[in-house]
PDB file of C-alpha atoms in Angstrom:
ATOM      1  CA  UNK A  19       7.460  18.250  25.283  1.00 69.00           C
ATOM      2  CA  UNK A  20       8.276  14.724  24.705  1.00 71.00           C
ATOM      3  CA  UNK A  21       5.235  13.535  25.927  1.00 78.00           C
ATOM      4  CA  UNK A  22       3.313  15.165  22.733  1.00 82.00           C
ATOM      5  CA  UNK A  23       6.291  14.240  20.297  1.00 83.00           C
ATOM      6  CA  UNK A  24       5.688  10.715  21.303  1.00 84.00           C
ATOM      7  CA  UNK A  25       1.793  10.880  20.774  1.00 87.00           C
ATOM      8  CA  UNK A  26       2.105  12.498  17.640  1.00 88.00           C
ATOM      9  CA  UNK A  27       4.204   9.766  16.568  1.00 89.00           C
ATOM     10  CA  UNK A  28       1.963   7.169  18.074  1.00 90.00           C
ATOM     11  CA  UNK A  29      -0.753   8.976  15.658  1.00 93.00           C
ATOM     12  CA  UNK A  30       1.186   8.558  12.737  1.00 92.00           C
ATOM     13  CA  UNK A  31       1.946   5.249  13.233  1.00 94.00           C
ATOM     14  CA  UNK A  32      -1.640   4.845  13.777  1.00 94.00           C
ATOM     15  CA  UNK A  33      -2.607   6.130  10.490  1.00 96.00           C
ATOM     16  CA  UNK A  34       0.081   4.878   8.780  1.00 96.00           C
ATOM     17  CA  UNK A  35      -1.931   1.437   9.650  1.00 96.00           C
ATOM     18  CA  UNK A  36      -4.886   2.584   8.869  1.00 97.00           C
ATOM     19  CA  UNK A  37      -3.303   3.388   5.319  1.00 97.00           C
ATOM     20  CA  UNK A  38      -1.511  -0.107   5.117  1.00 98.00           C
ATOM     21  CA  UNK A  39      -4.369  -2.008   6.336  1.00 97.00           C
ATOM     22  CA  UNK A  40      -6.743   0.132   3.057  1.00 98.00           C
ATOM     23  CA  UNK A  41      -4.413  -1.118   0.359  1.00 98.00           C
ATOM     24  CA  UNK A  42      -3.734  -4.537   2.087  1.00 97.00           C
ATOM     25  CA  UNK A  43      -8.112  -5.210   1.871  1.00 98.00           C
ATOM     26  CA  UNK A  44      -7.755  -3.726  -1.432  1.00 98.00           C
ATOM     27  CA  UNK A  45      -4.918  -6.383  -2.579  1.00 98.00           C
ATOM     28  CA  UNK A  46      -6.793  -9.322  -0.820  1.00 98.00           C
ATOM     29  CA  UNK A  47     -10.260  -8.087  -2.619  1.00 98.00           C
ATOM     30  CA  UNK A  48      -8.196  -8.476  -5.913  1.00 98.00           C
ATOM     31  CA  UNK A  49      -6.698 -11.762  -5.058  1.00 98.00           C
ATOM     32  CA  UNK A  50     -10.232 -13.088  -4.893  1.00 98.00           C
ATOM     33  CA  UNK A  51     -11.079 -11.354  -8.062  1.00 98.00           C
ATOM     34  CA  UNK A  52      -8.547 -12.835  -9.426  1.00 98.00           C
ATOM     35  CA  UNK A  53      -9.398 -15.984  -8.891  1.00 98.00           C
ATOM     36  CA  UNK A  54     -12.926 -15.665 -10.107  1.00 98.00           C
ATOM     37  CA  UNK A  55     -11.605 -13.935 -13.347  1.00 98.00           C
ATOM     38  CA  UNK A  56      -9.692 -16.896 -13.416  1.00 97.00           C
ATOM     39  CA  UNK A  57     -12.157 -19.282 -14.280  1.00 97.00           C
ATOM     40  CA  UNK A  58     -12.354 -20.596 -17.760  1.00 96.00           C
ATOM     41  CA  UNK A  59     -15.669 -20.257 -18.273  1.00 96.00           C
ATOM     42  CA  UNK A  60     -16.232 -16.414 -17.637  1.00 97.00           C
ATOM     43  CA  UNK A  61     -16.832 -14.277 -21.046  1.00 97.00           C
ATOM     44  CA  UNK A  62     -14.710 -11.819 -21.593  1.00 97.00           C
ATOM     45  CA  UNK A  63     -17.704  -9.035 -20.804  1.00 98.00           C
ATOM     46  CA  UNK A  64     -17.805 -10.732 -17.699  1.00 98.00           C
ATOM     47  CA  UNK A  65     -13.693 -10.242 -17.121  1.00 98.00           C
ATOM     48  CA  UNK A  66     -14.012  -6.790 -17.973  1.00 98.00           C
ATOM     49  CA  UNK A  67     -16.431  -6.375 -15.146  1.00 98.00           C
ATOM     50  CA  UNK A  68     -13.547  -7.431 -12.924  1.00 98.00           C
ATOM     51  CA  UNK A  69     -11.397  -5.468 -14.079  1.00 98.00           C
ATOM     52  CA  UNK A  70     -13.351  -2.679 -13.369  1.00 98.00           C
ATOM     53  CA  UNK A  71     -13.291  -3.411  -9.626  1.00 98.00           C
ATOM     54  CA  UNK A  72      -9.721  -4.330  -9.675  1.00 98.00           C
ATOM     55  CA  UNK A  73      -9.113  -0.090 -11.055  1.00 98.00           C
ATOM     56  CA  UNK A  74     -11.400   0.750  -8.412  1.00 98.00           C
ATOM     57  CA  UNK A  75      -9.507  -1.177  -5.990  1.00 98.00           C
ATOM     58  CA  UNK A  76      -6.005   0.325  -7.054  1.00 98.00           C
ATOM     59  CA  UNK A  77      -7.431   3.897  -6.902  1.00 98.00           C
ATOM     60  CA  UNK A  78      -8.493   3.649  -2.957  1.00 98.00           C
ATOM     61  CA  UNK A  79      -5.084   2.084  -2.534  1.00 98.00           C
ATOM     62  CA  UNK A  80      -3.601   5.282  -4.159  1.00 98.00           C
ATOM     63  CA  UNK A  81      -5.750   7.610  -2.154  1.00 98.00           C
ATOM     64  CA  UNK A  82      -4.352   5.165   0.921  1.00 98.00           C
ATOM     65  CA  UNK A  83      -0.856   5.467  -0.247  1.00 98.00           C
ATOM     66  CA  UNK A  84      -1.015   9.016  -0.233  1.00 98.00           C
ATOM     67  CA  UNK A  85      -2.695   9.755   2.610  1.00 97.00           C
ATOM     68  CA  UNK A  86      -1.457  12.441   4.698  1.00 96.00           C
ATOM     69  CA  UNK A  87      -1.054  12.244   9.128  1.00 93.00           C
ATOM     70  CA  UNK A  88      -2.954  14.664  11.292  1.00 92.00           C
ATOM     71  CA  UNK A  89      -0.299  17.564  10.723  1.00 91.00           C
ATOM     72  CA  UNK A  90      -0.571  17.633   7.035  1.00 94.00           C
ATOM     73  CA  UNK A  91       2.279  15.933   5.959  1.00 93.00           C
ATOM     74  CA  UNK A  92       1.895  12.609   3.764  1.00 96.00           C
ATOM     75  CA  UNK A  93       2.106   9.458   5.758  1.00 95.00           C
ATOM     76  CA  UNK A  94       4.397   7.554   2.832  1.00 96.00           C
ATOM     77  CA  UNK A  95       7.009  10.413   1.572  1.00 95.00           C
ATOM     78  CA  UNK A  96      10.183   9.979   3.331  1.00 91.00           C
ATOM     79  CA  UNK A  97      11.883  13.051   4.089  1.00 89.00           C
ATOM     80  CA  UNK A  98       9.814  15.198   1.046  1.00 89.00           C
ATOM     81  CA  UNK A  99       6.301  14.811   3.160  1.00 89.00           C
ATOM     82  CA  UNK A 100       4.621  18.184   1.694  1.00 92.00           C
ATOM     83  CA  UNK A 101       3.932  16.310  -1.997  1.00 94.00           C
ATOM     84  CA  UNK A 102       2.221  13.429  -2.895  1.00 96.00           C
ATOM     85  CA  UNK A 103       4.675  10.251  -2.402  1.00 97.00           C
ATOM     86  CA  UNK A 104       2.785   8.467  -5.342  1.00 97.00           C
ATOM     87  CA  UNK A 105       1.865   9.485  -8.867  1.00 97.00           C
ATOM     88  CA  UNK A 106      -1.009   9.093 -10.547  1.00 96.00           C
ATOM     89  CA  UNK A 107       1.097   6.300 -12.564  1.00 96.00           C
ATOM     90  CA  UNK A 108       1.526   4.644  -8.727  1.00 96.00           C
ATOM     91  CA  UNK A 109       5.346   5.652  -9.275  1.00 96.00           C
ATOM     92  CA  UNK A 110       7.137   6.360  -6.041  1.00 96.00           C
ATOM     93  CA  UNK A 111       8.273   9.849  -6.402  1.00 96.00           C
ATOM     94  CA  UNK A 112       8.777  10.269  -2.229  1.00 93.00           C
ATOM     95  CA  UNK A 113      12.291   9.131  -0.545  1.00 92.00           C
ATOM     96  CA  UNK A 114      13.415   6.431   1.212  1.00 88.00           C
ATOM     97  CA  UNK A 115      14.123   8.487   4.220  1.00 89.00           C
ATOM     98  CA  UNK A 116      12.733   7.941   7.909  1.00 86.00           C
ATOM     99  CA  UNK A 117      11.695   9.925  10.609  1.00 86.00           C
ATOM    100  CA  UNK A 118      13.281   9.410  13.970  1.00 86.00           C
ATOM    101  CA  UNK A 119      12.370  11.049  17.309  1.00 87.00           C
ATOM    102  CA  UNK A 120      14.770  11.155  20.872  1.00 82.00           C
ATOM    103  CA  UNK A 121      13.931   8.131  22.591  1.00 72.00           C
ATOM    104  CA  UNK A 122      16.414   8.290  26.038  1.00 69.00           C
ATOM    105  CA  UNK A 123      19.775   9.800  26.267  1.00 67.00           C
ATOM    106  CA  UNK A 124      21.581   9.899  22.916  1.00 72.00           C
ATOM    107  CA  UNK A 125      19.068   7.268  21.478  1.00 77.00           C
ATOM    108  CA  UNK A 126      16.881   7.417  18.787  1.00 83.00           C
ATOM    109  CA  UNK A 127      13.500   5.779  17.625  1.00 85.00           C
ATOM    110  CA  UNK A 128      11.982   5.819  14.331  1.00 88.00           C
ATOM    111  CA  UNK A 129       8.911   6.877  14.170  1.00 88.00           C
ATOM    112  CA  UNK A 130       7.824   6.455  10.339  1.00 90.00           C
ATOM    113  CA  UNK A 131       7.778   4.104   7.080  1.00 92.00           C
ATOM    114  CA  UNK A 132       8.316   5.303   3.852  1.00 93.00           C
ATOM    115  CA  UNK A 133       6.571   4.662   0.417  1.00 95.00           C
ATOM    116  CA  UNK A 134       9.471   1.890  -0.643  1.00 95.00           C
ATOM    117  CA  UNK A 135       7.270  -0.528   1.244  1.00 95.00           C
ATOM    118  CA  UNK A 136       4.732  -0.699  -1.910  1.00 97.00           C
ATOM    119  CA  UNK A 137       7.284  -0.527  -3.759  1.00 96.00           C
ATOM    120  CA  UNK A 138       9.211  -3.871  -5.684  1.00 95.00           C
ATOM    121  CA  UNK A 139      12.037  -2.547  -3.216  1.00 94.00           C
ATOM    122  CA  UNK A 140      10.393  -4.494  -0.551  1.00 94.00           C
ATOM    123  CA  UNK A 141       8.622  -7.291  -2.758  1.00 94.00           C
ATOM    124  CA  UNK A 142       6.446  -6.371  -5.906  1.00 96.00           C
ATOM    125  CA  UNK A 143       5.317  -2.963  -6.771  1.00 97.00           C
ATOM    126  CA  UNK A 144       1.921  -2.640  -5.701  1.00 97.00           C
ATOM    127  CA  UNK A 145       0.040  -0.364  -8.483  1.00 98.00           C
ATOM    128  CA  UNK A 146       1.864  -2.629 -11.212  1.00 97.00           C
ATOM    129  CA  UNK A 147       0.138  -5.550  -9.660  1.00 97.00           C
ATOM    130  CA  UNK A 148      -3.196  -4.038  -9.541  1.00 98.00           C
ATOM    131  CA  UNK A 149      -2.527  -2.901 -12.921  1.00 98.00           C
ATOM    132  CA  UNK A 150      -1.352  -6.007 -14.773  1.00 97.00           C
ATOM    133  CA  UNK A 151      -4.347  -7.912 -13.108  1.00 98.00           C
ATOM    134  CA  UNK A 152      -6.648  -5.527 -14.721  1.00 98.00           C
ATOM    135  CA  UNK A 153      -4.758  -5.445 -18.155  1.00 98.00           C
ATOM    136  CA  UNK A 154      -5.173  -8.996 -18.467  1.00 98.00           C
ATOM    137  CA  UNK A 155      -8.897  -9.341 -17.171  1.00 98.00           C
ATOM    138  CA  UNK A 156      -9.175  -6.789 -20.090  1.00 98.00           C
ATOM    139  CA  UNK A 157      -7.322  -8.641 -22.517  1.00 98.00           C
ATOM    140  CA  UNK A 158      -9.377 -11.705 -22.023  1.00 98.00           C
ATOM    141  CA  UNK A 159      -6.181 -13.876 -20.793  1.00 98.00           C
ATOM    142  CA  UNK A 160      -7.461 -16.749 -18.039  1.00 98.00           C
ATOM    143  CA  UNK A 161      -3.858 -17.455 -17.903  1.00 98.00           C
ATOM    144  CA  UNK A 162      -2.210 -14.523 -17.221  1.00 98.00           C
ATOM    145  CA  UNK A 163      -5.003 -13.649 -14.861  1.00 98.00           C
ATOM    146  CA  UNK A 164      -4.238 -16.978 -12.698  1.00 98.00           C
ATOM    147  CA  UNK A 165      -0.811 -16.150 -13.293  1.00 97.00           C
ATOM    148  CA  UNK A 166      -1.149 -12.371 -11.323  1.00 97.00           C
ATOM    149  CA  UNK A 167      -2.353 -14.403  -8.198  1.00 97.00           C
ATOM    150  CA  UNK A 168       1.693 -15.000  -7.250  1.00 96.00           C
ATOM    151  CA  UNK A 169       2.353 -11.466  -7.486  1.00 96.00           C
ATOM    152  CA  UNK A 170      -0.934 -10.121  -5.461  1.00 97.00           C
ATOM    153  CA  UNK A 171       0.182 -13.055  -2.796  1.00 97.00           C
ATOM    154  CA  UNK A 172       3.448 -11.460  -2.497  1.00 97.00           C
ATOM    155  CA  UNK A 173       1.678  -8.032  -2.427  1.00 97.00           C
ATOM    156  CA  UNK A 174       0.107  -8.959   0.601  1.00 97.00           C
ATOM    157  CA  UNK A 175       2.289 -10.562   2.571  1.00 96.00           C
ATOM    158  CA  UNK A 176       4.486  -7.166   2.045  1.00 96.00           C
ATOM    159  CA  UNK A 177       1.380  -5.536   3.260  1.00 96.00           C
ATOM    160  CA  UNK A 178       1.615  -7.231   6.546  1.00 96.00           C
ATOM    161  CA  UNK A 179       5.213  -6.949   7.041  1.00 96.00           C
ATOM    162  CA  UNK A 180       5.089  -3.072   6.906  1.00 96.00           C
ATOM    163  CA  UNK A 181       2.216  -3.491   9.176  1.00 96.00           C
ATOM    164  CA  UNK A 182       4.184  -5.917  11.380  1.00 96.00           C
ATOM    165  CA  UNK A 183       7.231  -3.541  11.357  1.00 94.00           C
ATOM    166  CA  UNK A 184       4.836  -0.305  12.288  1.00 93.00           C
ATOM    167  CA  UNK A 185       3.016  -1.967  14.897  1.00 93.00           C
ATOM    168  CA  UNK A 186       6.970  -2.634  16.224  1.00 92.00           C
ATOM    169  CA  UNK A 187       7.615   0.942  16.160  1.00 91.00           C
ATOM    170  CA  UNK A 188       4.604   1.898  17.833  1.00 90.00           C
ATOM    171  CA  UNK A 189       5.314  -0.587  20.832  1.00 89.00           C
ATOM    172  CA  UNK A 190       8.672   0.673  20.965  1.00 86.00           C
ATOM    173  CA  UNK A 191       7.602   4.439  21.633  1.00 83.00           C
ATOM    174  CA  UNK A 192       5.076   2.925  24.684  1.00 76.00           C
ATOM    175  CA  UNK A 193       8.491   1.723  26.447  1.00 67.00           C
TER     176      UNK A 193
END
């Protein structure tokens, strides 16, 4: 009944934080990487250690973007939730569609987010933040590293807006 179809949702919501809240430590782990490969006086050995992390970091926020709910489907794919909504590339290859459960007579409530929300759609793309962190700390480039910390800022506080805006839905359902 609607009783279930409402707990179900509340799940996915629940994991769709769960997801949000991996790739938003991931992010804030690279910000302060980023600031540390920053620093003039590192070698660039030493950056490529960073950049290391900063990979490792963007794969757990993959795995976290694609993560799929309790029945299967993937938390982040729109409307297409039986294939992975990211790429290995950290392209969005889901939809920008929503899910939407009967809330009272004639009314609706939706009851998902979609992938666009790591996406420069909503900000900066996520995986091409993580990505041109890394390339830098690779190329040896203090500057462009200190220059990434705008972007992974940005990252972030998208982060916490999806989370803001799932934590919304989930309150709404509990009315």
């Amino acid at each position: 009944g609607r009783g279930g179809v409402i707990a179900r949702s509340n799940e996915r919501l629940a994991a769709t934080d769960g997801a949000l809240a991996t790739i938003g430590g991931a992010l804030a782990r690279a910000k302060e990487l980023a600031i540390e490969g920053g620093n003039e006086t590192l070698t660039a050995t030493q950056r490529v250690g960073i950049a290391v992390e900063i990979r490792q970091l963007r794969e757990a926020a993959l795995a976290a973007a694609n993560a799929r709910a309790s029945d299967g489907e993937y938390l982040f794919a729109g409307s297409l939730g039986a294939a992975e909504p990211f790429d290995p590339a950290g392209v969005y290859v889901g939809d920008a569609s929503v899910r939407a459960i009967e809330s009272s007579e004639g009314g609706s409530q939706i009851v998902t987010l979609d992938g666009t929300v790591l996406t420069a759609a909503s900000g900066v793309d996520v995986f091409a933040a993580f990505d041109g962190l890394a390339s830098r700390l690779e190329a040896n480039d203090p500057a462009g590293v200190r220059a990434s910390i705008g972007g992974l800022d940005t990252a972030i506080g998208q982060l916490a807006a999806a989370r803001s805006e799932g934590g919304a839905l989930s309150a709404a359902l509990l009315v």
